[in-house]
Amino acid sequence: MERYPRRHFLRQMGVGVGASAVASVPQLPGLTAPHVSKKLNVALCGLGRYAGYLAEGLAVSNYCQLAGLVSGTPAKLEQWQKRYTIAPKNCYSYQDFDNIATNKDIDVVYVVVPNGLHKDLTIRAAKAGKHVIVEKPMAVSVAECEAMIAACKAAGVQLAVGYRLHYEPYHQELKRLGQQKVFGQVRLIEVSLGYHLDGIPPTDWHLKKALSGGGPLMNLGVYCVQSSRYVLGEEPIAVTAQFGPVQHKDLYREVEESVTWQLEFPSGAIATSTSANNMSVDRFYAAADTGFFELSPAVSYGPFRGRTSAGELTFPDINQQAAQLDGIGQVLLANQPLPNHIAGVEGLKDLRVIEAIYQAARTGQRVRLTG
Amino acid sequence: MERYPRRHFLRQMGVGVGASAVASVPQLPGLTAPHVSKKLNVALCGLGRYAGYLAEGLAVSNYCQLAGLVSGTPAKLEQWQKRYTIAPKNCYSYQDFDNIATNKDIDVVYVVVPNGLHKDLTIRAAKAGKHVIVEKPMAVSVAECEAMIAACKAAGVQLAVGYRLHYEPYHQELKRLGQQKVFGQVRLIEVSLGYHLDGIPPTDWHLKKALSGGGPLMNLGVYCVQSSRYVLGEEPIAVTAQFGPVQHKDLYREVEESVTWQLEFPSGAIATSTSANNMSVDRFYAAADTGFFELSPAVSYGPFRGRTSAGELTFPDINQQAAQLDGIGQVLLANQPLPNHIAGVEGLKDLRVIEAIYQAARTGQRVRLTG
């Protein structure tokens, strides 16, 4: 069995994956052809594990391409530069990153550093006049999200959050089934995501509150919060939550090892979730008035497997990162505003719920949410 | 889609179902053959919907047979008496029920009346010198369970709780997978059971606290509590819970319409569940250290469908009531003590958890459980 996320996340990429990803992105009015002559030039800011997935996605994207690199580690910068044939003038350290402002070769900065650094680098990229895509969770607090949105607005650039699942066909179907009430009103959602991180080194940034903002709720639970919200098309009005018992006390000194929570929505629907670093779980289930729909696996990089009370769900297994980059790239290239579900306001809404979950778990009290 | 439990519970019974049920019950030492010459004579006390299922099970059981009837409704008594060819001397009203003490034709009373009446009828049956099987939930409080256990002990009769799933092969497998740690320690259980009772009449006893003891937690949630406990082989040490919002305020004046709860176990495992009368949900999922196992449907009368991380689970679809009656009947015929997992002490343990769930939901506080 798989014990460490690197292996969980490993995924075979087939020939033609990029093309099928593009096929799932609807053409926007104003765009003339699926294969545009100019691609958006994206700089990856942070060259960790997930940046590797994004580089794979960029390699097959029809609307974006890898054009720049930002890293605090010169050796990594050199390695990536050679591997992806990036011009040295498009490579930055965090010290000289602000010079990217004068670099016409870069259109977008994709911020993919530890969560606690999202805010500063997003604001610096915005001030440099670049559109920003920031990985989830958008930041470590509502206040940071607000500052990021304000900075992008002031700079006249767009801000997207790396919510890959909005471009994934199984999740697009979940959203349709829920929001269009295909099986009537959804009453109960059970969605959980966890990985068995027994091999996580004690120095990993995910364990440091200042860098991560929190434990698995921040990194995994955000998907559960997201999917609960977009399947229902509603915002939660109340939250209860419980921290799980800590198994690895030596590792989990600053952040939770697991947390379980319950969201209550205006329609009366309830969503219950667990996110954890000490168990493998990856599933989504919705009970609606006249049927159910579910995915398992559900939230990882796929391949997903799903069914409804009416039968199996079968969609192509796509390159999620390419699909997301295509979806966002297409909008930015067309100079159109990003839809709300992928914009900064969406990340902020998730952080509002996440803050309430932490408060509920810490105090043992039901936390009410308004607007 | 199905909207009312009668239809949910409807199940086609195939030829030879009784035989396959018996096949799943291991032979006890001391019993000579699967087809014993004498069968236990069972009186059904209460002739409601579920008594009908028990009568079907009794008709194909190899160890028990329907021999007596108890009802407060003379017309019902007459109808059943004719249908099942029961001697008039074996039929009782609640007024003359205690006369069953002198009736050598009755060995066991199966109490299948509204929950709030379980205690009194169990104690009367015990005082009449009859073994008792009482439907789940065993009673409406821990105190009642204790009184029932004491009465049966004093009368020298055995007390079983109608936990049909202990004799159901999918659940026997769940128990084995969990307790024997086939996929390592179980970390998370998600198990929920709900039915869409839109058509429930306002006069239904399930809605009256005095008769039901509570809402769906009592009638459906008890299975979730049970299976969490027997899959882990542990007793919960802490409980949190939340009542769901009430959709049908006219109906749910005395009991909850839905409730969600979380159990914490000594191993650190967590079980999360919802039981509800306003949604259809019927599923069990366990995430363990090196794999998962799940059933969906999981808790109803079947047929169940299951899989583990190692592949599909396939067991015969049995007559659950016949299997349960065979399992209990076999032990009683052999004059052996009932195993704990089917005895009164088991029902008491579930009530202890159920009381804690209600307390946690009512107060919003985490409730600790000891022993």
Short mmCIF file of C-alpha atoms in Angstrom, two decimals, chain B residues 41-184:
data_model
loop_
_atom_site.label_atom_id
_atom_site.label_comp_id
_atom_site.label_asym_id
_atom_site.label_seq_id
_atom_site.Cartn_x
_atom_site.Cartn_y
_atom_site.Cartn_z
CA ASN B 41 -41.71 -22.50 19.38
CA VAL B 42 -41.73 -18.74 19.08
CA ALA B 43 -44.57 -16.37 19.93
CA LEU B 44 -44.46 -13.04 18.15
CA CYS B 45 -45.42 -10.32 20.60
CA GLY B 46 -46.59 -7.43 18.44
CA LEU B 47 -47.91 -7.92 14.90
CA GLY B 48 -46.68 -4.83 13.08
CA ARG B 49 -44.68 -4.47 9.89
CA TYR B 50 -41.49 -6.05 11.14
CA ALA B 51 -43.35 -9.01 12.66
CA GLY B 52 -44.26 -9.83 9.06
CA TYR B 53 -40.59 -10.16 8.17
CA LEU B 54 -40.01 -12.31 11.22
CA ALA B 55 -42.92 -14.54 10.24
CA GLU B 56 -41.31 -14.99 6.80
CA GLY B 57 -38.04 -15.88 8.52
CA LEU B 58 -39.76 -18.28 10.90
CA ALA B 59 -41.42 -20.02 7.96
CA VAL B 60 -38.03 -21.04 6.55
CA SER B 61 -36.05 -21.38 9.79
CA ASN B 62 -34.57 -24.77 10.66
CA TYR B 63 -34.51 -24.11 14.39
CA CYS B 64 -37.53 -21.95 15.12
CA GLN B 65 -41.16 -21.89 14.09
CA LEU B 66 -44.06 -19.55 14.63
CA ALA B 67 -46.25 -21.03 17.35
CA GLY B 68 -47.92 -18.13 19.13
CA LEU B 69 -49.20 -14.58 18.66
CA VAL B 70 -49.68 -11.60 20.96
CA SER B 71 -51.53 -8.51 19.83
CA GLY B 72 -53.79 -5.79 21.18
CA THR B 73 -55.86 -5.84 17.99
CA PRO B 74 -58.33 -8.76 17.83
CA ALA B 75 -58.84 -8.45 14.06
CA LYS B 76 -55.09 -8.66 13.45
CA LEU B 77 -54.82 -11.64 15.77
CA GLU B 78 -57.56 -13.44 13.85
CA GLN B 79 -55.98 -12.63 10.49
CA TRP B 80 -52.55 -13.88 11.52
CA GLN B 81 -54.00 -16.93 13.26
CA LYS B 82 -55.67 -18.04 10.03
CA ARG B 83 -52.78 -17.18 7.79
CA TYR B 84 -50.20 -19.07 9.84
CA THR B 85 -52.55 -21.76 11.25
CA ILE B 86 -51.87 -20.95 14.90
CA ALA B 87 -53.90 -22.72 17.59
CA PRO B 88 -56.30 -20.25 19.27
CA LYS B 89 -54.96 -21.31 22.68
CA ASN B 90 -51.55 -19.87 21.63
CA CYS B 91 -52.97 -16.43 20.89
CA TYR B 92 -52.96 -13.69 23.51
CA SER B 93 -54.02 -10.13 24.04
CA TYR B 94 -51.84 -7.88 26.20
CA GLN B 95 -54.40 -8.37 28.97
CA ASP B 96 -54.09 -12.18 29.17
CA PHE B 97 -50.47 -12.35 27.95
CA ASP B 98 -49.13 -13.41 31.36
CA ASN B 99 -51.09 -16.67 31.05
CA ILE B 100 -48.44 -17.72 28.53
CA ALA B 101 -46.55 -18.93 31.62
CA THR B 102 -48.60 -22.12 31.65
CA ASN B 103 -48.40 -22.69 27.89
CA LYS B 104 -45.89 -25.46 27.23
CA ASP B 105 -46.20 -24.88 23.47
CA ILE B 106 -44.28 -21.61 23.65
CA ASP B 107 -40.51 -21.56 24.28
CA VAL B 108 -39.58 -18.05 23.24
CA VAL B 109 -41.33 -14.68 23.10
CA TYR B 110 -40.08 -12.37 20.37
CA VAL B 111 -40.94 -8.82 21.51
CA VAL B 112 -41.47 -6.66 18.44
CA VAL B 113 -43.59 -3.77 19.72
CA PRO B 114 -42.75 -0.04 19.79
CA ASN B 115 -39.44 0.60 21.60
CA GLY B 116 -41.02 2.20 24.64
CA LEU B 117 -42.93 -1.01 25.39
CA HIS B 118 -39.93 -3.38 25.08
CA LYS B 119 -39.06 -3.28 28.76
CA ASP B 120 -42.47 -4.15 30.20
CA LEU B 121 -43.20 -6.96 27.75
CA THR B 122 -39.71 -8.42 28.07
CA ILE B 123 -40.04 -8.51 31.84
CA ARG B 124 -43.54 -10.06 31.64
CA ALA B 125 -42.28 -12.72 29.21
CA ALA B 126 -39.32 -13.47 31.47
CA LYS B 127 -41.58 -13.76 34.51
CA ALA B 128 -43.67 -16.20 32.47
CA GLY B 129 -40.53 -18.34 32.16
CA LYS B 130 -39.97 -17.77 28.45
CA HIS B 131 -36.71 -16.92 26.71
CA VAL B 132 -36.96 -13.47 25.14
CA ILE B 133 -35.73 -12.03 21.88
CA VAL B 134 -36.30 -8.29 21.85
CA GLU B 135 -36.05 -6.16 18.74
CA LYS B 136 -33.49 -3.38 18.50
CA PRO B 137 -33.17 -0.89 20.05
CA MET B 138 -33.30 -3.09 23.14
CA ALA B 139 -35.18 -0.36 25.05
CA VAL B 140 -35.27 3.42 25.33
CA SER B 141 -32.73 3.86 28.15
CA VAL B 142 -29.81 2.21 29.87
CA ALA B 143 -31.90 1.90 33.01
CA GLU B 144 -34.56 -0.07 31.15
CA CYS B 145 -31.91 -2.38 29.66
CA GLU B 146 -30.52 -3.04 33.12
CA ALA B 147 -34.00 -3.88 34.47
CA MET B 148 -34.61 -6.28 31.57
CA ILE B 149 -31.29 -8.05 32.05
CA ALA B 150 -31.94 -8.37 35.78
CA ALA B 151 -35.46 -9.73 35.24
CA CYS B 152 -34.29 -12.36 32.77
CA LYS B 153 -31.47 -13.38 35.08
CA ALA B 154 -33.85 -13.67 38.03
CA ALA B 155 -36.28 -15.76 35.96
CA GLY B 156 -33.50 -18.03 34.65
CA VAL B 157 -34.30 -17.27 31.00
CA GLN B 158 -32.07 -15.99 28.24
CA LEU B 159 -32.36 -12.56 26.63
CA ALA B 160 -31.32 -11.91 23.04
CA VAL B 161 -31.45 -8.65 21.07
CA GLY B 162 -32.63 -8.82 17.45
CA TYR B 163 -29.33 -7.80 15.91
CA ARG B 164 -29.88 -9.55 12.58
CA LEU B 165 -26.60 -8.34 11.07
CA HIS B 166 -24.47 -10.53 13.31
CA TYR B 167 -25.73 -13.46 11.21
CA GLU B 168 -25.31 -11.70 7.87
CA PRO B 169 -22.22 -12.77 5.91
CA TYR B 170 -21.17 -9.30 4.67
CA HIS B 171 -21.25 -8.00 8.22
CA GLN B 172 -19.48 -11.08 9.55
CA GLU B 173 -16.78 -10.19 7.02
CA LEU B 174 -16.71 -6.50 8.09
CA LYS B 175 -16.22 -7.67 11.65
CA ARG B 176 -13.42 -10.01 10.63
CA LEU B 177 -11.68 -7.37 8.49
CA GLY B 178 -11.84 -4.84 11.32
CA GLN B 179 -11.19 -6.92 14.41
CA GLN B 180 -8.49 -9.07 12.82
CA LYS B 181 -6.90 -5.97 11.31
CA VAL B 182 -6.76 -7.56 7.86
CA PHE B 183 -5.97 -4.10 6.44
CA GLY B 184 -4.25 -2.96 9.63
#
